[in-house]
Each structure stands twice: as C-alpha cells, then as structure tokens.
Short mmCIF file of C-alpha atoms and ligand atoms in Angstrom, two decimals:
data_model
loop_
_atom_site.label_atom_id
_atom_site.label_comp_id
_atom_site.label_asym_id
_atom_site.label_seq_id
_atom_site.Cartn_x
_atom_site.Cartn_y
_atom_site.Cartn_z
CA UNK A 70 20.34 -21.30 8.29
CA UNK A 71 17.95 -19.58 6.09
CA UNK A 72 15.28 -21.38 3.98
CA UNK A 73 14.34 -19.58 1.72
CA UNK A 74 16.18 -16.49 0.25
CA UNK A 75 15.63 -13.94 -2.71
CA UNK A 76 18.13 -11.71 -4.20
CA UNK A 77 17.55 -8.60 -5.83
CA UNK A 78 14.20 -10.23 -7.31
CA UNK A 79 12.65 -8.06 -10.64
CA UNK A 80 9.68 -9.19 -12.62
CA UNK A 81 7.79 -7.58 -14.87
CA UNK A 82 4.78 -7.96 -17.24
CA UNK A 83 5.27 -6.06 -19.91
CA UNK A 84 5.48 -2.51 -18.63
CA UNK A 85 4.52 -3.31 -15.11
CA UNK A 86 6.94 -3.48 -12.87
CA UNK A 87 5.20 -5.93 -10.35
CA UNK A 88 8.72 -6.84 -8.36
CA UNK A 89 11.01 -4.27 -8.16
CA UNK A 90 14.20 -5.76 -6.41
CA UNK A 91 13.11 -7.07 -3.46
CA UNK A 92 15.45 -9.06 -1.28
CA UNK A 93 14.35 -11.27 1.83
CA UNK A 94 16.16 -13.52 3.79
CA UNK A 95 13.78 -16.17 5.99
CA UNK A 96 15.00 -17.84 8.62
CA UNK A 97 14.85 -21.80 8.83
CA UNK A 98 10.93 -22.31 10.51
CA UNK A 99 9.96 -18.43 10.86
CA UNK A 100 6.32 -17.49 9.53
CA UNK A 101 6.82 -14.28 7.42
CA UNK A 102 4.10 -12.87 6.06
CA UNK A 103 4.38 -10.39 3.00
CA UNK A 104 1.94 -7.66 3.77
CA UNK A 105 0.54 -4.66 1.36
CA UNK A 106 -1.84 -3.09 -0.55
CA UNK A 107 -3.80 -4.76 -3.28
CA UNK A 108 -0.93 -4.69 -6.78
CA UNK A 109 1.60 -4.07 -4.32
CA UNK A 110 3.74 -7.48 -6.08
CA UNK A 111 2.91 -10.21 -2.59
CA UNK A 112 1.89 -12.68 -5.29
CA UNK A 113 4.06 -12.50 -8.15
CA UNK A 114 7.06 -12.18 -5.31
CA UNK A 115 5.49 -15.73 -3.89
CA UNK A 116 4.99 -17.64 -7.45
CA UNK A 117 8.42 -16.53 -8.05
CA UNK A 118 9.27 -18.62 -4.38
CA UNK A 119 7.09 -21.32 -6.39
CA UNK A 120 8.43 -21.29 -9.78
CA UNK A 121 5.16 -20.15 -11.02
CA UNK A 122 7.17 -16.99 -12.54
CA UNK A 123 10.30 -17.10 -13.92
CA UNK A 124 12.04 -13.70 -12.70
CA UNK A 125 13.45 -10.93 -15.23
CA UNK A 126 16.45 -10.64 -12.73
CA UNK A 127 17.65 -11.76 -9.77
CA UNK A 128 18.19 -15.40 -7.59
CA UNK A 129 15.94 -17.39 -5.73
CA UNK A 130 17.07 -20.05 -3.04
CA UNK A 131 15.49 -22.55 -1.05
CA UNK A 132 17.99 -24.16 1.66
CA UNK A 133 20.90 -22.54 0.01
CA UNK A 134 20.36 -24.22 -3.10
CA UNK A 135 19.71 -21.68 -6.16
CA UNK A 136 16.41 -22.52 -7.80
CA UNK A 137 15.86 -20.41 -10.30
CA UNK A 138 15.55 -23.05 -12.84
CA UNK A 139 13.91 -25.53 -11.10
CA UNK A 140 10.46 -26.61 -12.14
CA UNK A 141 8.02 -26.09 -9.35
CA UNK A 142 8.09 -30.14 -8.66
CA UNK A 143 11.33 -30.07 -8.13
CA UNK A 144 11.41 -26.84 -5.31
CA UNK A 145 9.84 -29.07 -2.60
CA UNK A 146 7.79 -26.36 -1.40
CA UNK A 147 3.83 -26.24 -0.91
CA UNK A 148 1.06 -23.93 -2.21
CA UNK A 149 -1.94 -22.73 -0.73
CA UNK A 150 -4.17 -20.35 -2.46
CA UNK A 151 -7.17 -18.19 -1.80
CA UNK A 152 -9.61 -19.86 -3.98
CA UNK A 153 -8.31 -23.28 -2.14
CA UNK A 154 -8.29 -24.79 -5.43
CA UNK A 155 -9.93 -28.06 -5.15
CA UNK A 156 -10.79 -30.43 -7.45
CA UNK A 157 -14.74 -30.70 -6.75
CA UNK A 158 -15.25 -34.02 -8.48
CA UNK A 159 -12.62 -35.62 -5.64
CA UNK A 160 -13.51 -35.87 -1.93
CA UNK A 161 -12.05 -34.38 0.43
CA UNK A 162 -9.52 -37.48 0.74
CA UNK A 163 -8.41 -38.02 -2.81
CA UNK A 164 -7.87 -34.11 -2.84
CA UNK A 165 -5.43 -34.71 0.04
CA UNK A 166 -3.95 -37.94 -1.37
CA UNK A 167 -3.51 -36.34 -4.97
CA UNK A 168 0.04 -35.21 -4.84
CA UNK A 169 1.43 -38.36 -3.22
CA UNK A 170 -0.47 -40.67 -5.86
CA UNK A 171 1.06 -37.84 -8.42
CA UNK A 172 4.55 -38.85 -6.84
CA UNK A 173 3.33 -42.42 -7.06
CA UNK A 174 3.73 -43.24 -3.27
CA UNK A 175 2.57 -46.54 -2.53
CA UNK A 176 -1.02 -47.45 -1.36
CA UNK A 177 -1.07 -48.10 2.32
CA UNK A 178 1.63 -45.06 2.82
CA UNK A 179 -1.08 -42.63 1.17
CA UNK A 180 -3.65 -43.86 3.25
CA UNK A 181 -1.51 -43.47 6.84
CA UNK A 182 -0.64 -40.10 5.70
CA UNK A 183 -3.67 -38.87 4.40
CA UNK A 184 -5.57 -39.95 7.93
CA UNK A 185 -1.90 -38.81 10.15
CA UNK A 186 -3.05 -34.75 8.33
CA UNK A 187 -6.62 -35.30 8.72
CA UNK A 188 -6.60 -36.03 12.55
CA UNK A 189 -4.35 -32.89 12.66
CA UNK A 190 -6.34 -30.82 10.90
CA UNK A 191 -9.61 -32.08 12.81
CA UNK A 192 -11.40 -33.51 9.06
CA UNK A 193 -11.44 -36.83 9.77
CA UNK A 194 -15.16 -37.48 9.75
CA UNK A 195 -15.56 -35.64 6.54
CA UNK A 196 -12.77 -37.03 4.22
CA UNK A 197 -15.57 -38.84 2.05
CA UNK A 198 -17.82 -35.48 1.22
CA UNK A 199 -16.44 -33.71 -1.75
CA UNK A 200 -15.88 -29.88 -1.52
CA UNK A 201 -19.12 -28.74 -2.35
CA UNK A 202 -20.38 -30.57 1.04
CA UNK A 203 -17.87 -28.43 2.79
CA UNK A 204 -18.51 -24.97 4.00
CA UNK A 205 -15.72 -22.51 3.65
CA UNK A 206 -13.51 -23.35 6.50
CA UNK A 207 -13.69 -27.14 5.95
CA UNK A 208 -12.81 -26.40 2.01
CA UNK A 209 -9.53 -24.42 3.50
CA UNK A 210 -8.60 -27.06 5.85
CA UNK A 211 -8.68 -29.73 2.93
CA UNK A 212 -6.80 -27.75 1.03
CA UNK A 213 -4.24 -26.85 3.35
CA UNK A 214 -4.17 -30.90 4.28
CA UNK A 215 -3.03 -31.24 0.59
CA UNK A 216 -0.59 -29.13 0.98
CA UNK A 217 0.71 -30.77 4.65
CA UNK A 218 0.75 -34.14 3.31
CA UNK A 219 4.14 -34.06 1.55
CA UNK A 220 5.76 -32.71 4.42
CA UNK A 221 7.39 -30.22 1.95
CA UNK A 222 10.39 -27.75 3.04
CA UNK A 223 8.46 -24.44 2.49
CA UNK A 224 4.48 -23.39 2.40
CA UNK A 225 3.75 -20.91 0.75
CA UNK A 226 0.18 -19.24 0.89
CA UNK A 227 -1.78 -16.26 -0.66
CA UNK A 228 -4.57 -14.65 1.09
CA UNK A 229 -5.77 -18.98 2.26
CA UNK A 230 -8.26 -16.59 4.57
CA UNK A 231 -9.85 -14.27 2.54
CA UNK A 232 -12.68 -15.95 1.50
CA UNK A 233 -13.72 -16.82 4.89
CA UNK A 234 -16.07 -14.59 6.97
CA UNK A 235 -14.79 -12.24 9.70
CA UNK A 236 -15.39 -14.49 12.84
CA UNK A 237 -13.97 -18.17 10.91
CA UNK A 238 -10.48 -15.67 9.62
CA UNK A 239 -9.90 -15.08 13.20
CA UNK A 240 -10.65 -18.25 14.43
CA UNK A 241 -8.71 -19.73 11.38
CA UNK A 242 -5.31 -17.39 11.90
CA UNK A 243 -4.85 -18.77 15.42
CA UNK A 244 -5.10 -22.05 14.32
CA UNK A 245 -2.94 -21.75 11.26
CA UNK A 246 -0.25 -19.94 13.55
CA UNK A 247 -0.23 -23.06 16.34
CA UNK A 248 -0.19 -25.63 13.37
CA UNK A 249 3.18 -23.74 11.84
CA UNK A 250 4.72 -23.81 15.60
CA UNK A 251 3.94 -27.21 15.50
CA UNK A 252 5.49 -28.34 12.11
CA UNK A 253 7.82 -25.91 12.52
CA UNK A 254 8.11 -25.77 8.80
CA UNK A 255 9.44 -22.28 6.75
CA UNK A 256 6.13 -19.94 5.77
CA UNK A 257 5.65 -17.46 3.71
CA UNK A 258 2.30 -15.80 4.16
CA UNK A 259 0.45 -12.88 1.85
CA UNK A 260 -2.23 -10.98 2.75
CA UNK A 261 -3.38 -7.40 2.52
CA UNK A 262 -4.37 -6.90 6.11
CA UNK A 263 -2.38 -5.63 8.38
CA UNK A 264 -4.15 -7.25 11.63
CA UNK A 265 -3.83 -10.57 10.24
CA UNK A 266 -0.12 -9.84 9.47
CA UNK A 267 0.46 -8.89 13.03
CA UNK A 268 -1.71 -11.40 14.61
CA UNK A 269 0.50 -14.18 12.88
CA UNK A 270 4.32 -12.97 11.96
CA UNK A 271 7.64 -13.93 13.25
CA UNK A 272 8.44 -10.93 10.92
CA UNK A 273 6.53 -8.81 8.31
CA UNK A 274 7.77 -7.97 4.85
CA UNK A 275 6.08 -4.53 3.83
CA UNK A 276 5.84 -3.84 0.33
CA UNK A 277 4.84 -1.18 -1.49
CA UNK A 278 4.54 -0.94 -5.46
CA UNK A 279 6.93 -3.58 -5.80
CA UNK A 280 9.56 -2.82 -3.26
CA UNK A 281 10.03 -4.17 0.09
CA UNK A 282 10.04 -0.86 2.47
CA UNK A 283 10.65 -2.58 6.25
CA UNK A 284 11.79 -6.39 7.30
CA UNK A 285 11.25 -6.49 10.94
CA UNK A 286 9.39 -8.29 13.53
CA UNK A 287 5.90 -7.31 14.11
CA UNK A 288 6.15 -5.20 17.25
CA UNK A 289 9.34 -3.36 15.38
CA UNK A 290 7.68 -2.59 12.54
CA UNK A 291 4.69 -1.35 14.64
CA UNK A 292 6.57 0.90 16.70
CA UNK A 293 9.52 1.73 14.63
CA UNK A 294 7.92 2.23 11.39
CA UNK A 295 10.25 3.21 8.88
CA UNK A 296 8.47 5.88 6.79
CA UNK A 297 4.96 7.18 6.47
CA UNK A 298 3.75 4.65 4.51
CA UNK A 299 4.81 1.44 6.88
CA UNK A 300 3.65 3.84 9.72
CA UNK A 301 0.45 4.44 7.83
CA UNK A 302 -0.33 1.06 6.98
CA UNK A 303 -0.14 -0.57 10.27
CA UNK A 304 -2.74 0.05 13.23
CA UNK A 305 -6.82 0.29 13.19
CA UNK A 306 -7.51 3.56 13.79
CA UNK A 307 -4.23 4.38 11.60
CA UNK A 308 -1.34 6.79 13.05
CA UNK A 309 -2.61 10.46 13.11
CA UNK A 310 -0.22 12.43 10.91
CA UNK A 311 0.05 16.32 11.82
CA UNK A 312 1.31 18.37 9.22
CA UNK A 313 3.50 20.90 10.49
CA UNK A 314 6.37 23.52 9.42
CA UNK A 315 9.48 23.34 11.02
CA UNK A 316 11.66 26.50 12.04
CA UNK A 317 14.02 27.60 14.72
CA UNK A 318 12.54 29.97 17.19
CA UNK A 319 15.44 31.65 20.27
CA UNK A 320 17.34 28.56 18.70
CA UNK A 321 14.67 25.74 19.49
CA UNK A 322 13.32 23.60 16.90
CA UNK A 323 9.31 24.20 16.81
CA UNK A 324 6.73 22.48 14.64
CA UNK A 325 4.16 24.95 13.83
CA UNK A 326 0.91 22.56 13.22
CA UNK A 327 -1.04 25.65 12.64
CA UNK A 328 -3.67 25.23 15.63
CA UNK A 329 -0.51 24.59 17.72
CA UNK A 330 3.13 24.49 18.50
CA UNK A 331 5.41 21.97 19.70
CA UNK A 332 9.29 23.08 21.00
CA UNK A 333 11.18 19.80 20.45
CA UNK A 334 14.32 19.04 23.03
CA UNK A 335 17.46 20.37 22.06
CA UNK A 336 18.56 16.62 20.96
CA UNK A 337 15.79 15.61 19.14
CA UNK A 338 15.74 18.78 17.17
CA UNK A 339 18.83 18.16 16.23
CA UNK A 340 18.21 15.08 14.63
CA UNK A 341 15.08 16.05 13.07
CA UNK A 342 17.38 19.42 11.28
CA UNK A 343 20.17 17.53 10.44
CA UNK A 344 17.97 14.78 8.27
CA UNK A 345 15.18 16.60 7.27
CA UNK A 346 14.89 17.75 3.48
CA UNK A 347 12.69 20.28 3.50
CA UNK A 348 10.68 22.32 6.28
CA UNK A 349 7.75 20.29 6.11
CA UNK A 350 7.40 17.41 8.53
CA UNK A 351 4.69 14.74 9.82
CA UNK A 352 3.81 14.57 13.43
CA UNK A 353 3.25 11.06 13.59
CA UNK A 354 1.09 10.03 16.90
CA UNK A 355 -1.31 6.74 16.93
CA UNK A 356 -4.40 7.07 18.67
CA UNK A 357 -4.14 4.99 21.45
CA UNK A 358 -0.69 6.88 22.14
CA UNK A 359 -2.67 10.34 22.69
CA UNK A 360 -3.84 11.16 26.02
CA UNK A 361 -7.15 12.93 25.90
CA UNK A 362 -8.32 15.14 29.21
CA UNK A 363 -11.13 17.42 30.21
CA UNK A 364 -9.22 19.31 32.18
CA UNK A 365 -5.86 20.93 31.14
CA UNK A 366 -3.13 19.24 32.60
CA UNK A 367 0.73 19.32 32.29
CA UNK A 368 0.83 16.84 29.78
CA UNK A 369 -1.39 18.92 27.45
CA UNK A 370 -0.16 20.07 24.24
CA UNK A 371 -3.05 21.35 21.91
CA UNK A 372 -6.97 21.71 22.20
CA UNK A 373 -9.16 19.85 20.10
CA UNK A 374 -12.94 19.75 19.57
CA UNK A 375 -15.10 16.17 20.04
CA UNK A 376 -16.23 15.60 16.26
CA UNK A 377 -17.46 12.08 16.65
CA UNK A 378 -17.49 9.62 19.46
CA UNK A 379 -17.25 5.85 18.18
CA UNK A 380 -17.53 3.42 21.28
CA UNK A 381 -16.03 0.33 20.07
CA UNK A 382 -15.75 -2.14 22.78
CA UNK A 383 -14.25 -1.41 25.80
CA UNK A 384 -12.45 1.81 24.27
CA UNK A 385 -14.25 5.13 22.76
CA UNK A 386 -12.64 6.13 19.67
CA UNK A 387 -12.88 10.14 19.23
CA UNK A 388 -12.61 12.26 16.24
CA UNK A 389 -11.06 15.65 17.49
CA UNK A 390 -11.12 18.52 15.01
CA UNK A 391 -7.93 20.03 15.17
CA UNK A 392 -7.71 23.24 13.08
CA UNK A 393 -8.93 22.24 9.50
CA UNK A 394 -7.29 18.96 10.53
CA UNK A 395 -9.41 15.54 12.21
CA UNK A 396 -7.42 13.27 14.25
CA UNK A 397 -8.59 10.05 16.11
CA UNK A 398 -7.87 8.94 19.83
CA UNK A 399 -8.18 5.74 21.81
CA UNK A 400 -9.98 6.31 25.27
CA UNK A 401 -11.34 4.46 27.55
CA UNK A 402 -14.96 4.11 27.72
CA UNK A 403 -15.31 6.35 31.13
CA UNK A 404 -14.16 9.30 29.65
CA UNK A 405 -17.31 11.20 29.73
CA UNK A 406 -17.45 13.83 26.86
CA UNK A 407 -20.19 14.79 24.00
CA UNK A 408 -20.15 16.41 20.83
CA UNK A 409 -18.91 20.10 20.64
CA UNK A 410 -16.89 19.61 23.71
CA UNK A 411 -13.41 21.38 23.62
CA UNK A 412 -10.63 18.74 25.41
CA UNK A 413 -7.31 18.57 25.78
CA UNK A 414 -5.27 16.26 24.12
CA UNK A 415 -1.30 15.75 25.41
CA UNK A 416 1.51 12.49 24.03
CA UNK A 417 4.43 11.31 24.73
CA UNK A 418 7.28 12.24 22.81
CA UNK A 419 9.02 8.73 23.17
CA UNK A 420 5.71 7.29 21.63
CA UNK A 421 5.61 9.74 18.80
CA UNK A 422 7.23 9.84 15.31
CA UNK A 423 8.54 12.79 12.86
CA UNK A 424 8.58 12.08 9.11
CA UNK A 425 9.83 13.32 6.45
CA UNK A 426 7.38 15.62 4.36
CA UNK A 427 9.05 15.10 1.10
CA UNK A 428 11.15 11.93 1.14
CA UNK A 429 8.70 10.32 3.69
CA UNK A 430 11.49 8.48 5.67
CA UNK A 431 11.19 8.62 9.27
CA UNK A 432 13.42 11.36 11.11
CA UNK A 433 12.86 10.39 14.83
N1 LIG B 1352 0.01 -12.21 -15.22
C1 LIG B 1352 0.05 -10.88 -15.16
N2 LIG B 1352 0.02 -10.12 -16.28
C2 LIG B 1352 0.09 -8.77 -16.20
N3 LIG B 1352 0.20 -8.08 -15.07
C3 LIG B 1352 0.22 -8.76 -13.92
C4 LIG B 1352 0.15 -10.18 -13.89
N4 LIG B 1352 0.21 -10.60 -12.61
C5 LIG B 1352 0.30 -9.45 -11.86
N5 LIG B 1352 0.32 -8.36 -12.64
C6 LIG B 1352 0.46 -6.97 -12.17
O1 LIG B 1352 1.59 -6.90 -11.34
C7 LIG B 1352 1.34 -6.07 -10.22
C8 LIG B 1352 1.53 -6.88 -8.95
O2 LIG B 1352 0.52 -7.86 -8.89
P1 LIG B 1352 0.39 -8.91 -7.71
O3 LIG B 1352 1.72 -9.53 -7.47
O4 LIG B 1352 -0.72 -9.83 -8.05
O5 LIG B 1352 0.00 -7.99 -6.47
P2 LIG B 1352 -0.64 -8.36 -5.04
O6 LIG B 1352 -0.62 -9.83 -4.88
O7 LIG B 1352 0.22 -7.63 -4.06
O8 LIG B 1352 -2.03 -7.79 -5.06
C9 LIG B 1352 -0.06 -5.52 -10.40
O9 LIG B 1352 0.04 -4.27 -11.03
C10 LIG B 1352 -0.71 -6.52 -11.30
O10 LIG B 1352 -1.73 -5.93 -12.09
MG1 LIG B 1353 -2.26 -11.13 -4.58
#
C-alpha cells in the first residue's frame, strides 16, 4: 500500500515554476527524503503533502484517498520545520499538548500522552522549561514531540536539523532514523545535504529545479546515478568527471581525455555509440573508486601529478593535476607521496560511469 502519493504535481508562483510535475509514490512506513539544492522545489513539493499549497495541477493522496481539497486538519499528517516553531510563551509540555487540547482531547488523555512522547523522546525532566531554557537539540525534540503526539499517518519535515551544529545533526539523524523504525510511521524528509539523505533514506527523491531526476534507494542512486547531476550531487569528495572526445580508432571506441586515452570493450562501446548524442562524453570516476600507485602497474591508465594532499582521517584525499584538468582520489593514509610527485592512477571500469556531454543522461 502506498501512503502517500503525488501525481504529476505543478505549482507555481507567479512565473516560478517551483514544482514542475513531479510524481512520487511512498511506500506505507518508508522514510524518503527529498534531497537538492537550495530552490530546487523540496518545500513547496512538502506543503503541497501538507495542504500548505494548493497545487496549479496535479493530485495528491494520502492512503489512497485524494486530498487535494482537504484542509491541512483534515490530512492527518504532521509537520516539522526547521525553525521548530515553538510557541516560547508555552513550556515545553503545553507545546506538546497543544494540538490535542486544539482537538479538544480530554484532560487525563493529554497528560498520558504528552508524558508516553516525552519518555520516548528522553524530555521528561524538562517538560516545565519553556523553549528559551532549551538549547537547540532539546527545542527540536519538543517540537518533534508535538508532532508525535497525535500519532498522525504521515510526518512530514523540512530541514528539522539544520539549525543544529555539526556534531548534535549527526547525533540527531541516528536518532530520528531509529525513532521512524520504531513508529514505523510514513516520512517524508527534506534537506539539502546529501550525507544526511544517505545516512537516513529508505529511498531518495532527487530534484533538481523542480523536477524529480532519480527515485531509488540510497545505495542505487549512489552507484547508479542517473545523469551528471544525481552523479554530481551525491558523494564528499564529488565524482571526478573527465571530459573526453569520443571516436573510433581500428574500430574501437576511445575517449581521448586529452592527457590520455581510454579503448573501451567492444560491448561497452557499443552502448556508449549507440546512445550518445554528440562526441563529447563524461568519464565519470569517484575518488575512492580510483586506484592511485607509485609504481606503474597493470591497472594503470593515465599519470597524474600530486597537487594537494588533504589527510582527512584515516584516508588522504589527493588532488592530481591531470592535463589542465584536477581530479581528487581517496587513499589510504600509508600511501607515501609529496607534492610534485608524478603517480599513477588506474579504475575499474565496472565502478566507472560515461555521461552524456550534451543531454547529461548516463550512457553506461
Ligand atoms: N511563497 C513563494 N512565493 C514566491 N516564490 C516562492 C515561494 N515559495 C517558494 N518560491 C520559489 O519557488 C522555488 C522553490 O522553492 P522551495 O520549494 O522553497 O525550494 P527548496 O525548499 O528546495 O529550497 C524557488 O525558486 C523559490 O524562490
Ligand atoms: Mg526549503
């Protein structure tokens, strides 16, 4: 059964297209998280989920039921947003019990449930303070308690991390992810950052100026990206992209990067020709998917000179300068080179992609 599913969805404000027919099916208790650039149309896509926006075109449904126009009372779904939205003359308890003293529940009933979310959420002892005796974390957790306590068929949730610092987001995510195992209840998730979108996901929704590019499960869209941009947008360092001309040579295909070639197999060349629109084409490799040696060895393909070394953690992160061109690889910290040095760099062709120049779909 799917919870919550949007057909064809446009909106616009004025002349800005901020939806531009997106369609999303999400499965009954999956986490999706909408994922994209800043403007890219997560939130207007969500408040159309709430009823926040009325859409130009298109349906919405929750549980099969078409919603469209249904107040946002009546959608039986939950908002969290950034800003946590809290009313700061309330503590932290009548913020929680506010929507079921809204819905008029009786007395005792708000008191079980607000205390039933609090011990789940680990805010018991503070659910007298009001939000400005909360730091940042506490704030978020009251906030999403409010949204818990109705038990409601959907969350929904824009960027409820972003105003946290680095260490209480990561430390947050985890704990946001085991509480929506645990409740098992439909989410739909924005944010802008990709690690946070893979760190949490049953499946990713990547959008780009209004339209959804890939549906997939995280690891899918990781490794099967479907064009540049998906490719591009997922991964810290991002996926090196070689430019390179593509032409037949004794009947191979060969990209022609410029400070190297690469003869692609027979079959792979094949599907590369058959697709491609024009001659030029992306070598798409991520950095931890390059293999970087001193020594030449059979897996080498091109040269490359040490730009930068960047240890982070227990991997180095180089900058090679190949040709007029800097990619980055993933090593580990005992490969011993310095600045200047000329290495070899090799990949795997199963591990690597081929895009599109013009269209920017992926070919193989
Ligand atoms: N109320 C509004 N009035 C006018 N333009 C809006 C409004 N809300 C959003 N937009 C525009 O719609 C586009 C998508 O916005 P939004 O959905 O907020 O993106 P995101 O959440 O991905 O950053 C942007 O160009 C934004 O400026
Ligand atoms: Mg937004």
């Amino acid at each position: 059964m799917s919870d919550v599913k949007v057909v064809d969805l446009i909106k616009k404000f004025d002349k800005v297209l901020a939806v531009n027919g997106v369609s999303i099916d999400i499965k009954s208790g999956d986490f999706v998280v909408l994922l994209g650039p800043s403007g890219c149309g997560k939130t207007t896509t969500l408040r159309c989920i709430a009823g926040l926006e009325s859409p130009d075109s298109g349906e919405i449904y929750i549980e099969d039921r078409l919603v469209n126009d249904l107040p946002p009372k009546d959608r039986d779904v939950a908002m969290v947003f950034q800003n946590y939205a809290l009313y700061p003359h309330m503590t932290a308890f009548d913020n929680i019990a506010f929507p079921l003293k809204m819905r008029k529940v009786p007395k005792d009933e708000i008191e079980r449930r607000v205390k039933e979310v609090a011990k789940l959420l680990n805010i018991e002892h503070l659910l007298s303070r009001k939000p400005r005796q909360l730091s940042g974390g506490e704030q978020q957790r009251v906030a999403l308690g409010r949204a818990l306590v109705r038990k409601p068929k959907v969350f929904l949730m824009d960027e409820p991390l972003s105003n946290l610092d680095a260490k209480l987001r990561i430390f947050m995510r985890a704990e946001l992810k085991r509480l929506q195992k645990e409740l098992k209840v439909t989410t739909v998730y924005v944010t802008h950052d990709q690690a946070e979108a893979m760190a949490m996901a049953d499946k990713i929704a990547v959008m780009n100026n209004g339209k959804l590019l890939q549906y997939d499960e995280p690891s899918a869209i990781y490794h099967r990206p479907a064009s540049i941009f998906v490719a591009a947008f997922l991964g810290s360092p991002p996926m090196n992209m070689i430019k390179t001309s593509m032409s037949r040579k004794n009947g191979d295909l060969v990209l022609d990067a410029g400070a190297f070639m690469y003869k692609l197999p027979k079959e792979i060349g094949d599907l590369v020709s058959n697709q491609a629109s024009s001659s030029e084409v992306y070598l798409g490799v991520r950095p931890e998917d390059l293999l970087v040696s001193v020594e030449k060895s059979p897996n080498s393909v091109f040269s490359a000179e040490v730009y930068v070394v960047e240890p982070q953690g227990p991997n180095l992160v180089l900058d090679l300068r190949v040709g007029d061109q800097i990619i980055k690889a993933l090593t580990p910290l005992t490969l011993d080179v310095k600045l200047g040095q000329q290495v070899w760099v090799g990949f795997d062709l199963k591990k690597a992609h081929i895009f599109d120049g013009r269209t920017e779909a992926t070919l193989y």
